[in-house]
C-alpha positions as CSV (number, residue, x, y, z in Angstrom):
1,M,17.8,1.8,33.8
2,C,16.0,3.9,36.2
3,A,12.7,3.1,37.8
4,V,10.0,5.6,39.2
5,R,10.5,6.5,42.8
6,D,8.3,4.4,45.1
7,R,6.4,6.7,47.4
8,R,4.4,4.0,49.4
9,P,4.7,4.4,53.2
10,E,7.3,2.2,54.7
11,G,6.2,-1.2,55.3
12,A,3.3,-1.0,52.9
13,A,2.7,-4.2,50.9
14,T,3.7,-4.3,47.3
15,P,0.8,-5.3,45.0
16,R,1.5,-8.4,43.1
17,R,1.6,-8.0,39.4
18,S,0.1,-10.6,37.2
19,R,2.1,-12.0,34.2
20,L,-1.0,-12.1,32.2
21,S,-1.8,-8.4,32.5
22,M,-0.6,-7.3,29.0
23,A,-4.1,-6.3,28.2
24,G,-4.7,-4.9,31.6
25,S,-4.2,-1.5,33.1
26,L,-0.8,0.3,33.1
27,T,1.3,-0.6,36.1
28,N,1.6,3.0,37.3
29,T,-2.1,3.7,37.6
30,T,-2.7,5.2,41.1
31,H,-4.1,3.1,43.8
32,G,-7.1,5.5,44.3
33,R,-8.3,5.2,40.6
34,R,-8.1,1.4,41.0
35,S,-10.2,1.4,44.2
36,R,-12.9,3.7,42.7
37,A,-13.0,1.3,39.7
38,R,-13.4,-1.7,42.0
39,R,-16.2,0.0,44.0
40,A,-18.0,1.0,40.8
41,K,-17.8,-2.5,39.6
42,V,-19.1,-4.1,42.9
43,T,-22.0,-1.7,43.4
44,G,-22.9,-1.7,39.7
45,G,-22.9,2.2,39.8
46,A,-20.6,5.0,39.2
47,P,-19.2,7.9,41.3
48,P,-21.1,11.0,41.2
49,Q,-20.3,13.2,38.1
50,T,-19.9,16.8,37.9
51,G,-21.3,18.7,35.1
52,A,-17.9,18.7,33.2
53,I,-17.5,15.0,33.6
54,A,-21.0,14.3,32.6
55,A,-20.5,16.5,29.4
56,R,-17.3,14.6,28.6
57,A,-19.1,11.2,29.0
58,G,-21.9,12.4,26.6
59,R,-19.1,13.4,24.0
60,A,-17.6,10.0,24.4
61,A,-20.9,8.3,23.7
62,V,-21.0,10.1,20.4
63,Y,-17.4,10.3,19.4
64,G,-15.9,7.3,21.2
65,D,-13.6,9.5,23.4
66,P,-11.0,7.1,24.8
67,S,-10.3,9.1,27.9
68,S,-13.6,8.0,29.2
69,S,-14.7,4.5,30.3
70,G,-14.8,2.0,27.5
71,E,-12.5,1.3,24.7
72,G,-9.1,3.0,25.4
73,A,-9.8,4.0,29.0
74,L,-6.2,3.4,30.0
75,R,-4.0,6.4,30.8
76,A,-0.2,6.6,31.4
77,P,0.8,8.2,34.7
78,D,0.7,12.0,34.7
79,H,3.7,12.6,36.8
80,E,6.9,10.5,37.0
81,R,10.1,11.5,38.5
82,V,13.0,10.6,36.2
83,S,16.5,10.1,37.6
84,P,19.1,12.7,36.3
85,W,21.3,9.7,35.4
86,L,18.6,8.4,33.1
87,W,18.2,11.8,31.4
88,A,22.1,11.8,31.0
89,A,22.3,8.4,29.6
90,A,19.5,9.2,27.1
91,G,21.1,12.4,26.1
92,L,24.5,10.7,25.6
93,A,22.9,8.1,23.3
94,V,21.0,10.7,21.2
95,A,24.0,12.8,20.9
96,A,26.3,9.9,20.0
97,G,24.0,8.6,17.3
98,A,23.4,12.1,15.8
99,L,27.1,13.1,15.7
100,W,28.1,9.7,14.2
101,S,25.5,10.2,11.4
102,L,26.6,13.8,10.9
103,Y,30.2,12.7,10.4
104,L,29.1,10.1,8.0
105,A,26.9,12.7,6.1
106,A,29.9,14.8,5.7
107,N,31.9,12.0,4.0
108,A,29.8,9.3,2.5
109,N,29.5,9.0,-1.2
110,L,26.5,10.4,-2.9
111,L,23.6,8.0,-3.8
112,W,22.2,8.5,-7.2
113,E,18.7,9.3,-5.6
114,E,20.3,12.1,-3.7
115,A,21.6,13.5,-7.1
116,Y,18.2,13.1,-8.6
117,F,16.4,14.8,-5.8
118,R,18.7,17.7,-6.0
119,L,18.4,18.2,-9.8
120,A,14.6,17.7,-9.6
121,G,14.1,20.1,-6.8
122,R,15.8,22.9,-8.7
123,S,12.7,22.9,-11.0
124,P,9.6,22.9,-8.7
125,A,6.7,20.9,-10.0
126,L,3.5,19.4,-8.9
127,G,5.3,16.0,-8.7
128,Y,8.1,14.0,-10.2
129,A,8.6,10.7,-12.0
130,D,8.7,8.4,-9.0
131,T,8.1,10.7,-6.0
132,P,5.8,13.6,-4.9
133,L,7.2,17.0,-4.6
134,G,8.3,17.0,-1.0
135,T,11.5,15.0,-1.1
136,P,13.1,16.9,-4.0
137,L,12.1,20.3,-2.7
138,L,13.7,19.5,0.7
139,A,16.9,18.4,-1.0
140,A,17.0,21.6,-3.1
141,L,16.3,23.7,0.0
142,S,19.0,22.2,1.9
143,E,21.4,22.8,-1.1
144,A,20.2,26.4,-1.4
145,L,20.7,27.0,2.4
146,F,23.9,25.2,3.1
147,G,25.7,24.7,-0.2
148,S,26.1,22.0,-2.7
149,G,28.7,20.0,-0.9
150,K,27.9,16.6,0.7
151,L,27.0,17.8,4.1
152,G,25.3,21.0,2.8
153,S,22.9,19.1,0.6
154,R,22.2,16.6,3.5
155,L,21.9,19.0,6.5
156,L,18.2,19.3,6.6
157,T,17.5,15.7,6.2
158,W,20.1,15.0,8.9
159,A,18.4,17.4,11.3
160,L,15.0,15.9,10.8
161,S,16.4,12.3,11.3
162,A,18.3,13.5,14.5
163,L,14.8,14.5,15.9
164,L,13.5,11.0,15.8
165,P,14.2,10.3,19.5
166,L,12.1,13.4,20.3
167,G,9.4,12.1,18.1
168,V,9.5,8.8,19.9
169,F,9.3,10.3,23.2
170,F,6.3,12.4,22.0
171,L,4.5,9.2,21.0
172,A,5.4,7.1,23.8
173,E,4.8,9.3,26.8
174,P,1.0,9.1,26.8
175,L,1.3,5.4,26.3
176,T,4.0,4.3,28.7
177,G,4.9,7.1,31.0
178,R,7.9,9.3,31.0
179,V,10.5,6.9,32.1
180,R,9.8,4.3,29.4
181,A,9.3,7.0,26.8
182,L,12.8,8.2,27.6
183,I,14.2,4.7,27.3
184,A,12.5,4.2,24.0
185,A,13.9,7.5,22.7
186,A,17.3,6.4,23.7
187,L,16.9,3.1,22.0
188,S,15.8,4.8,18.8
189,A,19.0,6.8,18.7
190,L,21.0,3.5,18.7
191,V,19.2,1.2,16.3
192,P,21.5,1.0,13.2
193,P,19.1,1.8,10.3
194,F,17.8,4.8,12.2
195,V,21.3,6.0,12.7
196,I,22.2,5.5,9.1
197,A,18.9,7.1,7.9
198,G,20.4,10.5,8.8
199,V,23.4,10.1,6.5
200,Y,21.8,10.7,3.2
201,A,19.4,13.3,1.7
202,Y,17.0,10.3,1.4
203,P,13.4,10.0,2.5
204,E,13.8,7.4,5.4
205,G,14.8,9.7,8.3
206,P,12.0,12.3,7.8
207,L,9.5,9.5,7.0
208,Q,10.2,8.0,10.3
209,L,9.8,11.2,12.2
210,L,6.6,12.0,10.4
211,A,5.2,8.6,11.2
212,V,5.7,8.9,15.0
213,V,4.6,12.6,15.2
214,F,1.6,11.7,13.2
215,A,0.6,8.8,15.5
216,G,1.5,10.9,18.6
217,C,-1.0,13.7,17.5
218,L,-3.6,11.2,16.7
219,I,-3.3,9.4,20.2
220,R,-3.7,12.8,21.9
221,A,-6.6,13.7,19.6
222,L,-8.4,10.5,20.6
223,A,-7.6,11.0,24.3
224,G,-9.1,14.5,24.5
225,N,-10.9,15.1,21.4
226,K,-9.3,18.5,21.1
227,L,-9.6,20.2,17.7
228,A,-5.9,21.4,18.0
229,W,-4.5,17.9,18.1
230,W,-6.9,16.7,15.2
231,L,-5.8,19.5,13.1
232,A,-2.1,18.9,14.0
233,A,-2.5,15.3,13.0
234,G,-4.1,16.3,9.7
235,A,-1.3,18.8,8.9
236,V,1.5,16.3,9.7
237,C,-0.3,13.7,7.5
238,A,-0.6,16.2,4.7
239,I,3.2,16.9,4.8
240,G,3.9,13.2,4.7
241,L,1.6,12.7,1.7
242,L,3.4,15.5,0.0
243,Y,6.9,14.1,1.0
244,H,6.9,10.5,-0.3
245,Y,4.6,7.9,-1.6
246,R,5.6,5.4,1.1
247,F,4.0,7.5,3.8
248,W,0.7,6.8,2.1
249,F,0.6,3.5,4.0
250,A,0.4,5.4,7.3
251,P,-3.0,7.1,6.7
252,A,-4.0,3.7,5.2
253,G,-3.4,2.3,8.5
254,V,-5.4,5.0,10.1
255,L,-8.3,4.1,7.7
256,V,-8.0,0.4,8.9
257,F,-8.4,1.7,12.4
258,L,-11.5,3.8,11.5
259,L,-13.1,0.7,10.1
260,A,-11.9,-2.1,12.5
261,A,-11.9,-0.5,16.0
262,Q,-15.0,0.7,17.8
263,A,-13.4,4.0,18.8
264,G,-12.3,4.3,15.2
265,R,-15.8,3.8,13.8
266,A,-17.1,6.4,16.2
267,Q,-14.9,9.1,14.6
268,W,-17.0,9.1,11.4
269,R,-19.4,11.1,13.4
270,N,-16.8,13.4,14.9
271,P,-16.7,16.7,13.1
272,K,-13.2,17.3,14.5
273,A,-11.8,14.0,13.0
274,L,-13.6,14.9,9.8
275,A,-11.8,18.3,9.8
276,A,-8.4,16.5,10.3
277,G,-9.2,14.4,7.4
278,A,-9.9,17.3,5.2
279,V,-6.6,18.9,6.1
280,A,-4.7,15.6,5.3
281,V,-6.4,15.4,1.8
282,L,-4.7,18.6,0.8
283,G,-1.3,16.8,0.9
284,V,-2.4,14.4,-1.8
285,I,-3.9,16.9,-4.2
286,P,-0.6,17.9,-6.0
287,S,0.3,14.2,-6.5
288,I,-3.1,13.4,-8.0
289,A,-2.9,16.3,-10.3
290,H,0.6,15.3,-11.4
291,N,-0.5,11.8,-12.0
292,V,-3.6,13.0,-14.1
293,L,-1.4,15.2,-16.2
294,T,1.2,12.2,-16.8
295,D,-1.4,9.4,-17.4
296,F,-0.8,8.1,-13.8
297,G,2.7,7.1,-14.8
298,P,4.2,7.6,-11.3
299,L,1.5,5.6,-9.6
300,R,1.6,2.9,-12.3
301,F,5.3,2.6,-11.8
302,Q,5.2,2.4,-8.0
303,A,2.2,0.1,-7.8
304,L,2.5,-2.2,-10.8
305,E,5.7,-1.7,-13.0
306,R,8.4,-1.6,-10.4
307,Q,8.0,-5.1,-9.4
308,D,8.6,-8.2,-11.4
309,W,5.7,-10.1,-10.0
310,R,7.4,-13.6,-9.9
311,F,7.5,-15.8,-6.9
312,W,10.8,-15.0,-5.2
313,P,11.7,-17.7,-2.7
314,R,14.2,-15.5,-0.9
315,G,11.3,-13.3,0.2
316,L,10.5,-16.0,2.7
317,L,13.6,-14.9,4.6
318,Y,12.3,-11.3,4.8
319,P,11.7,-11.4,8.6
320,V,15.2,-12.9,9.2
321,E,16.7,-10.1,7.0
322,Q,14.8,-7.5,9.0
323,A,16.1,-9.1,12.2
324,G,19.6,-8.7,10.9
325,L,19.0,-5.1,9.9
326,V,17.8,-3.8,13.4
327,T,19.7,-6.5,15.2
328,P,18.1,-9.8,16.5
329,V,17.7,-8.5,20.1
330,M,15.9,-5.4,19.0
331,F,13.7,-7.4,16.6
332,A,12.6,-9.6,19.3
333,L,11.7,-6.6,21.5
334,L,9.8,-5.1,18.6
335,A,8.0,-8.4,18.0
336,G,7.1,-8.4,21.8
337,A,5.9,-4.8,21.4
338,A,3.6,-5.7,18.6
339,V,2.2,-8.6,20.7
340,L,1.7,-6.2,23.6
341,A,-0.1,-3.7,21.4
342,V,-2.4,-6.4,19.9
343,L,-3.3,-7.8,23.3
344,R,-4.2,-4.3,24.6
345,W,-6.3,-3.6,21.6
346,R,-8.1,-6.8,22.3
347,G,-8.5,-5.5,25.9
348,G,-10.2,-2.3,24.7
349,D,-7.4,0.3,24.3
350,A,-8.2,2.4,21.3
351,R,-4.6,4.0,21.3
352,H,-3.0,0.6,21.0
353,A,-5.5,-0.4,18.3
354,L,-4.3,2.7,16.3
355,L,-0.7,1.7,16.8
356,V,-1.3,-1.8,15.6
357,C,-3.2,-0.6,12.5
358,M,-0.6,1.9,11.5
359,A,2.4,-0.5,12.1
360,G,0.6,-3.4,10.2
361,A,-0.1,-1.1,7.2
362,L,3.5,-0.1,7.2
363,F,4.8,-3.7,7.4
364,I,2.6,-6.4,6.1
365,P,2.3,-5.0,2.5
366,F,6.1,-4.8,2.1
367,A,6.6,-8.3,3.6
368,A,4.0,-9.7,1.2
369,L,5.6,-7.8,-1.7
370,A,9.0,-9.4,-0.9
371,L,7.6,-12.7,-2.1
372,F,7.0,-11.4,-5.5
373,D,9.6,-8.9,-6.2
374,S,13.3,-9.8,-6.4
375,R,14.2,-6.0,-6.1
376,Y,12.6,-5.5,-2.7
377,L,14.4,-3.2,-0.4
378,L,15.1,-3.8,3.3
379,H,14.5,-0.3,4.4
380,W,10.9,0.0,3.3
381,P,9.2,-1.1,6.7
382,L,11.4,1.1,8.9
383,M,8.5,3.4,9.9
384,T,7.0,0.3,11.5
385,Y,9.9,0.0,13.9
386,A,9.8,3.7,14.8
387,L,6.2,3.1,15.9
388,L,6.6,-0.1,17.8
389,I,9.9,0.9,19.6
390,V,7.8,3.0,22.0
391,L,6.7,-0.3,23.6
392,A,10.1,-2.0,23.5
393,P,11.0,-1.1,27.1
394,E,7.8,-2.6,28.4
395,A,8.2,-5.5,26.2
396,A,11.7,-6.0,27.7
397,Q,10.1,-5.8,31.2
398,R,7.6,-8.4,30.2
399,F,10.2,-10.8,28.9
400,H,12.2,-10.3,32.2
401,D,9.1,-10.9,34.3
402,A,8.3,-14.0,32.5
403,L,11.6,-15.7,33.4
404,G,12.0,-17.7,36.6
405,Q,13.5,-16.0,39.6
406,A,16.7,-17.7,39.3
407,W,17.2,-16.7,35.7
408,R,16.1,-13.1,35.8
409,R,19.3,-11.3,37.0
410,W,22.0,-12.8,34.7
411,T,19.7,-13.3,31.7
412,A,18.5,-9.7,31.8
413,R,22.1,-8.5,32.0
414,V,23.4,-10.7,29.3
415,A,20.5,-9.7,27.0
416,A,21.1,-6.0,27.7
417,V,24.8,-6.3,27.0
418,I,24.3,-8.4,23.8
419,G,21.6,-6.0,22.6
420,A,23.8,-2.9,23.3
421,V,26.8,-4.4,21.6
422,L,24.9,-5.5,18.6
423,M,23.4,-2.2,18.1
424,A,26.5,-0.3,18.6
425,A,28.5,-2.7,16.3
426,G,25.8,-2.4,13.6
427,A,25.7,1.4,13.7
428,I,29.4,1.7,13.7
429,G,30.0,-1.1,11.1
430,F,27.5,0.3,8.7
431,G,29.2,3.6,9.0
432,V,32.7,2.2,8.6
433,S,31.5,0.4,5.5
434,L,30.3,3.7,4.0
435,L,33.7,5.4,4.7
436,I,35.5,2.5,3.0
437,W,33.4,3.0,0.0
438,Q,34.4,6.5,0.0
439,A,38.2,5.6,-0.6
440,P,38.8,1.8,-0.8
441,E,42.4,2.1,-1.5
442,R,42.9,4.0,1.9
443,F,41.5,1.1,3.9
444,L,41.9,-2.1,1.8
445,E,44.6,-3.6,-0.3
446,P,43.4,-3.9,-4.0
447,D,43.1,-7.7,-3.6
448,R,40.6,-7.3,-0.8
449,F,38.2,-5.0,-2.7
450,Y,35.9,-7.9,-3.2
451,T,35.0,-7.7,0.5
452,L,33.0,-4.5,-0.1
453,Q,29.3,-5.3,0.1
454,G,26.3,-3.1,-1.0
455,G,25.0,-1.4,-4.0
456,D,25.1,2.0,-5.6
457,L,27.7,3.1,-3.0
458,E,30.6,3.9,-5.5
459,D,32.2,7.3,-5.7
460,W,31.1,8.7,-9.1
461,S,33.1,11.8,-8.8
462,R,36.1,9.4,-9.8
463,F,34.7,9.6,-13.4
464,A,35.3,13.3,-13.5
465,P,38.9,13.0,-15.1
466,A,37.4,10.7,-17.8
467,L,34.6,13.3,-18.4
468,E,37.1,16.1,-18.6
469,R,39.2,14.2,-21.2
470,A,36.1,13.5,-23.2
471,F,35.1,17.1,-23.2
472,A,38.6,18.2,-24.1
473,Q,38.4,16.0,-27.3
474,A,34.8,17.0,-28.1
475,G,35.8,20.6,-28.4
476,E,34.2,24.0,-27.6
477,G,30.3,24.1,-27.2
478,A,30.0,20.3,-26.6
479,V,26.7,19.2,-25.0
480,F,26.4,16.3,-22.5
481,A,24.0,13.4,-23.1
482,A,23.6,10.5,-20.6
483,A,22.1,7.2,-21.4
484,D,20.2,6.6,-18.3
485,Q,18.8,8.2,-15.2
486,V,21.5,6.9,-12.8
487,A,24.4,7.8,-14.9
488,G,22.9,11.2,-15.8
489,V,22.2,12.5,-12.4
490,Q,25.3,11.2,-10.8
491,L,27.7,12.6,-13.6
492,R,26.0,16.0,-13.5
493,V,26.1,16.4,-9.8
494,T,29.4,14.6,-8.9
495,G,31.3,14.8,-12.2
496,G,31.1,18.6,-12.4
497,V,29.3,18.7,-15.8
498,T,28.5,22.3,-16.6
499,A,27.5,22.0,-20.2
500,R,24.0,21.8,-21.5
501,A,22.8,18.3,-20.4
502,Y,20.2,16.0,-21.8
503,M,18.8,12.6,-20.8
504,L,18.3,9.9,-23.4
505,D,15.4,7.7,-23.4
506,H,16.9,4.5,-22.0
507,P,14.6,1.5,-21.8
508,D,15.2,1.0,-18.1
509,D,13.9,4.6,-17.5
510,A,10.8,4.0,-19.6
511,T,8.8,2.2,-17.0
512,R,9.7,5.0,-14.4
513,G,8.3,7.7,-16.6
514,V,11.4,9.5,-16.2
515,Q,11.0,11.4,-19.6
516,T,8.0,13.2,-18.1
517,A,10.5,14.8,-15.6
518,H,13.0,15.8,-18.2
519,A,10.7,17.3,-20.7
520,P,9.4,20.3,-18.7
521,R,13.1,21.3,-18.2
522,G,14.0,21.0,-21.8
523,E,16.5,18.2,-21.1
524,S,14.9,15.3,-22.9
525,E,16.1,13.2,-25.8
526,A,13.5,15.1,-28.1
527,D,15.0,18.5,-27.0
528,L,18.4,17.3,-27.9
529,I,17.4,16.4,-31.3
530,A,15.4,19.5,-31.9
531,R,18.0,22.0,-30.6
532,E,21.5,20.6,-30.9
533,G,21.7,19.4,-34.5
534,G,25.4,19.6,-35.6
535,S,26.6,20.2,-32.0
536,P,29.5,18.2,-30.7
537,A,28.6,15.9,-27.8
538,V,29.9,13.8,-25.0
539,V,27.8,10.7,-24.6
540,A,28.1,8.5,-21.4
541,L,26.9,5.0,-21.3
542,R,27.0,2.4,-18.5
543,E,28.2,-0.9,-19.8
544,P,25.8,-3.8,-19.1
545,F,27.2,-7.4,-18.6
546,Y,25.1,-8.9,-21.4
547,L,24.5,-6.3,-24.0
548,Y,23.7,-8.6,-26.9
549,R,21.3,-10.7,-24.9
550,D,19.1,-7.7,-24.1
551,L,17.1,-6.8,-27.2
552,D,15.8,-3.5,-25.6
553,A,19.4,-2.4,-24.9
554,V,20.6,-3.3,-28.4
555,A,17.6,-1.4,-30.0
556,F,18.4,1.6,-27.7
557,R,22.0,1.7,-29.0
558,E,20.8,1.2,-32.5
559,R,18.8,4.4,-32.0
560,L,21.8,6.3,-30.7
561,C,23.7,5.2,-33.9
562,A,21.0,6.9,-35.9
563,M,20.9,10.0,-33.6
564,F,24.8,10.6,-33.6
565,E,27.5,10.6,-36.2
566,D,31.3,10.4,-36.1
567,V,31.0,8.4,-32.9
568,R,34.4,7.6,-31.3
569,L,35.0,5.8,-27.9
570,V,37.4,7.9,-25.7
571,E,37.8,5.6,-22.8
572,T,36.0,3.1,-20.6
573,A,36.5,3.6,-16.9
574,R,35.6,1.6,-14.0
575,L,34.8,2.6,-10.3
576,P,36.4,0.6,-7.3
577,P,35.8,-2.3,-6.6
578,G,35.1,-2.7,-10.3
579,R,31.4,-3.6,-10.6
580,V,30.4,-0.1,-12.3
581,E,31.8,0.5,-15.7
582,A,31.0,3.5,-18.0
583,S,32.2,4.4,-21.5
584,F,32.6,7.9,-22.7
585,F,32.2,8.7,-26.3
586,V,32.6,11.9,-28.4
587,A,30.1,12.3,-31.3
588,R,28.1,14.9,-33.2
589,V,24.3,15.2,-33.0
590,R,23.1,14.3,-36.5
591,E,21.6,17.3,-38.3
592,G,18.0,16.9,-39.5
593,G,17.2,14.3,-36.9
594,P,18.0,10.5,-36.6
595,A,18.8,8.7,-39.9
596,E,19.5,5.1,-40.6
597,T,23.1,4.2,-41.3
598,S,24.9,1.0,-42.2
599,E,28.3,2.3,-41.1
600,P,29.9,0.6,-38.0
601,C,29.0,2.3,-34.9
602,A,31.1,2.6,-31.7
603,F,28.1,2.3,-29.4
604,L,27.8,-1.3,-30.6
605,P,31.2,-3.1,-29.7
606,H,32.5,-5.9,-31.9
607,A,33.5,-7.9,-28.9
608,I,32.3,-8.3,-25.4
609,L,33.6,-10.4,-22.5
610,E,30.5,-11.5,-20.6
611,R,31.8,-13.7,-17.9
612,P,33.5,-13.7,-15.4
613,R,32.1,-10.4,-14.3
614,P,34.2,-7.5,-13.0
615,A,35.5,-7.8,-9.5
616,E,34.3,-11.5,-9.2
617,R,36.1,-13.8,-6.8
618,V,37.2,-16.9,-8.6
619,S,39.4,-20.1,-8.2
620,G,40.0,-23.5,-9.9
621,V,38.6,-23.8,-13.4
622,I,36.2,-21.2,-14.5
623,P,34.1,-20.6,-17.7
624,V,35.1,-17.7,-19.8
625,Y,32.8,-16.6,-22.7
626,G,31.6,-13.8,-24.6
627,V,30.8,-12.4,-28.2
628,A,33.3,-11.5,-30.9
629,A,32.6,-10.3,-34.4
630,H,34.6,-8.7,-37.2
631,P,33.9,-7.7,-40.8
632,S,36.7,-10.1,-42.1
633,G,35.8,-12.8,-39.5
634,V,37.5,-13.9,-36.3
635,E,40.5,-16.3,-36.3
636,R,40.8,-16.7,-32.6
637,V,40.1,-15.1,-29.1
638,E,42.8,-15.2,-26.6
639,V,42.1,-14.9,-22.9
640,L,44.8,-12.9,-21.1
641,V,45.6,-12.8,-17.3
642,D,47.9,-9.8,-16.4
643,G,48.7,-9.5,-20.1
644,E,49.7,-13.3,-20.5
645,V,47.7,-15.6,-22.7
646,K,46.3,-18.3,-20.8
647,V,43.9,-20.0,-23.2
648,T,42.6,-19.6,-26.6
649,A,39.3,-20.0,-28.3
650,W,39.7,-21.1,-31.8
651,Q,36.1,-21.6,-32.7
652,R,32.8,-19.6,-32.5
653,H,29.3,-21.1,-32.6
654,D,25.7,-20.3,-31.9
655,L,24.4,-20.0,-28.4
656,P,21.9,-22.8,-27.8
657,G,18.4,-21.2,-27.3
658,W,19.4,-17.7,-28.3
659,R,20.1,-15.9,-31.6
660,F,22.2,-12.9,-31.3
661,P,20.7,-9.7,-32.9
662,P,21.3,-8.8,-36.5
663,V,23.5,-5.8,-35.6
664,L,26.4,-8.3,-35.8
665,D,25.5,-9.7,-39.2
666,F,28.6,-7.9,-40.7
667,D,30.6,-10.9,-39.6
668,P,30.8,-13.5,-42.3
669,D,30.1,-16.3,-39.8
670,Y,27.1,-14.7,-38.2
671,P,25.2,-15.9,-36.3
672,Q,28.1,-18.0,-35.0
673,V,29.7,-15.2,-33.0
674,Y,29.7,-16.8,-29.5
675,W,32.9,-18.3,-28.0
676,D,33.6,-20.0,-24.7
677,V,36.6,-21.6,-23.1
678,R,37.6,-23.0,-19.6
679,L,40.3,-21.1,-17.8
680,D,42.5,-23.1,-15.4
681,L,43.7,-20.8,-12.6
682,D,46.2,-23.2,-11.2
683,G,49.5,-21.4,-11.1
684,V,47.9,-18.0,-11.1
685,P,48.9,-16.1,-7.9
686,S,46.2,-15.3,-5.6
687,G,45.0,-11.7,-5.2
688,R,43.9,-9.1,-7.7
689,R,44.5,-9.9,-11.3
690,T,43.5,-8.2,-14.6
691,L,41.6,-10.3,-17.0
692,S,41.0,-9.3,-20.8
693,I,40.7,-10.8,-24.2
694,R,42.5,-10.2,-27.4
695,V,40.4,-10.7,-30.7
696,V,42.5,-11.6,-33.7
697,A,40.8,-11.1,-37.0
698,R,41.4,-13.2,-40.0
699,G,43.1,-10.3,-41.8
700,G,45.6,-10.1,-39.0
701,E,44.1,-7.1,-37.1
702,S,43.7,-7.5,-33.4
703,F,42.5,-5.4,-30.5
704,I,42.3,-6.0,-26.7
705,T,39.0,-5.4,-24.9
706,G,37.0,-6.5,-21.8
707,E,39.7,-5.6,-19.3
708,R,38.5,-6.0,-15.6
709,P,39.8,-7.0,-12.2
710,L,39.4,-10.5,-10.8
711,F,40.2,-11.8,-7.3
712,V,41.7,-15.1,-7.4
713,R,41.5,-17.1,-4.2
């Protein structure tokens, strides 16, 4: 790293730096300013003030101007000469991170949220089921400007994410000086989650940029009390509030600052700060209007219904998981940066008080929520790290200075090398993993697919051939009906569906208020019933693992049986590595609306293999179980490995503690429809194998179902 050039006369003594100066003045404050401060302290007076200085001091007394003496009096050096080598190194880091994420953006599979944002953004509204209007509109704008391909739909989000290092520099420069700001910007270009944030048309990258620019504008507004910076802060905040609900925690942190810090409380009497607040409020008006019109469904989902509100012990590991996400060395630096900011707040620096309040509001709620929500996501607090990374270079210097003289040289070098290697390996490793998900068979042998980690990263465009065959069988004029939000948006965007499309009221979507988004576009279940009576249809359903143990899912499929007639399964397809399975049916929308029927319905299968799950890695003796029913009764259930019978279940029974729903009461032995056996895998070759079951009815009829890949160790 490069340091500021020392301009002291040759032979001048180097002032000794205290290791306890975290809350003290910045190390680059000029000698003259220190001398004047010492003279003022000794004499109990102050240097003569010009009219302008006196006026500024008067404003500070009213508004808490941190550029004056008192809270927040510290200032970063105004002029620092930066080595061209440091500029070059920082530019190289920024370019490398941006180009790597650009390449990944052109190739990585589409997330279902991206597909949802694109479809929602095509129909502008005050808000959407689980997001304000900003994110969908940005996705739709990128698609309109650059095309509907992977890169085109992601290009605007990538560009905003690539600007994060500039935003970090903007925030850091008044706090730490140009040299450390440049180092912080370079670091932000290499942190793995920051790099990956630019890959998808997803909120994270723009949110991080908005957070640091918002904080940078506020810090400048506090320092000079200029109306332009206050209004800029308000405008950035308004954009963030329009963009995504998670940004709302950033102004919540500012509110904490306005209540907890002395300079913050002074802003309640500052008309310029109040004007900024008025501008910021404009960004929340559309979301409030949308929530009022939808009975506050989006806010209820985000604040109450999304979480399961049960103690989740794994949430105690949240800090450890975060360290793994950003790499342990960087997490240590960020923790040191947080401590540094807190100490400076205690020392009277308003700017660092603001930084602490914003970072705390963006981290603490999510860390607490992780204890009571098994579905928490690791990327939620990333805005915190974008704020704290501005102090990471100084935290590194403090750690270095705290070491003994004999340890400093080699420890600093080893830590720097380890940190750089971990960040590079993380960014490259995450990216390579995304590329493998794009085409697993190009990178892995089929018996190694189980090594793929992650969720919702499958390539849904692989369902396109199955969809095409289903539409061919459905005939001309067929409409498309998807059971749930994920399948619906993915198949419409990646599956090439051009037919009139409708979203069914799946129970998993009910808590999200998704129906409120489909109804204005005429794509809801009610619209399907009202408009398409008698029309042929292709129905896509994702297959759950335990259908007959989920009463809501069973009731949903019973409703589909009443809504459609002449239902026939075309095929069930699976995406590599085998965890996502979807069934495609052809049917006819029942004329006159839903009607109860006693006829067998293909939406409710007669047999299900519940365990082992698809793509599971197994060895030794494993349990195999499921449900089997038939109008004439079931004689036996055979378990097949690669088409060869390995074990047979001759009896069925009740499942202790659970009664299967009456949709299976057509079987004469109901409710005894559950079967289970133990499968010994000794002698089964290791690698990828195909497991299935054959159900043999008492009348001699048989059928094979439940086919899935297994990885035998």
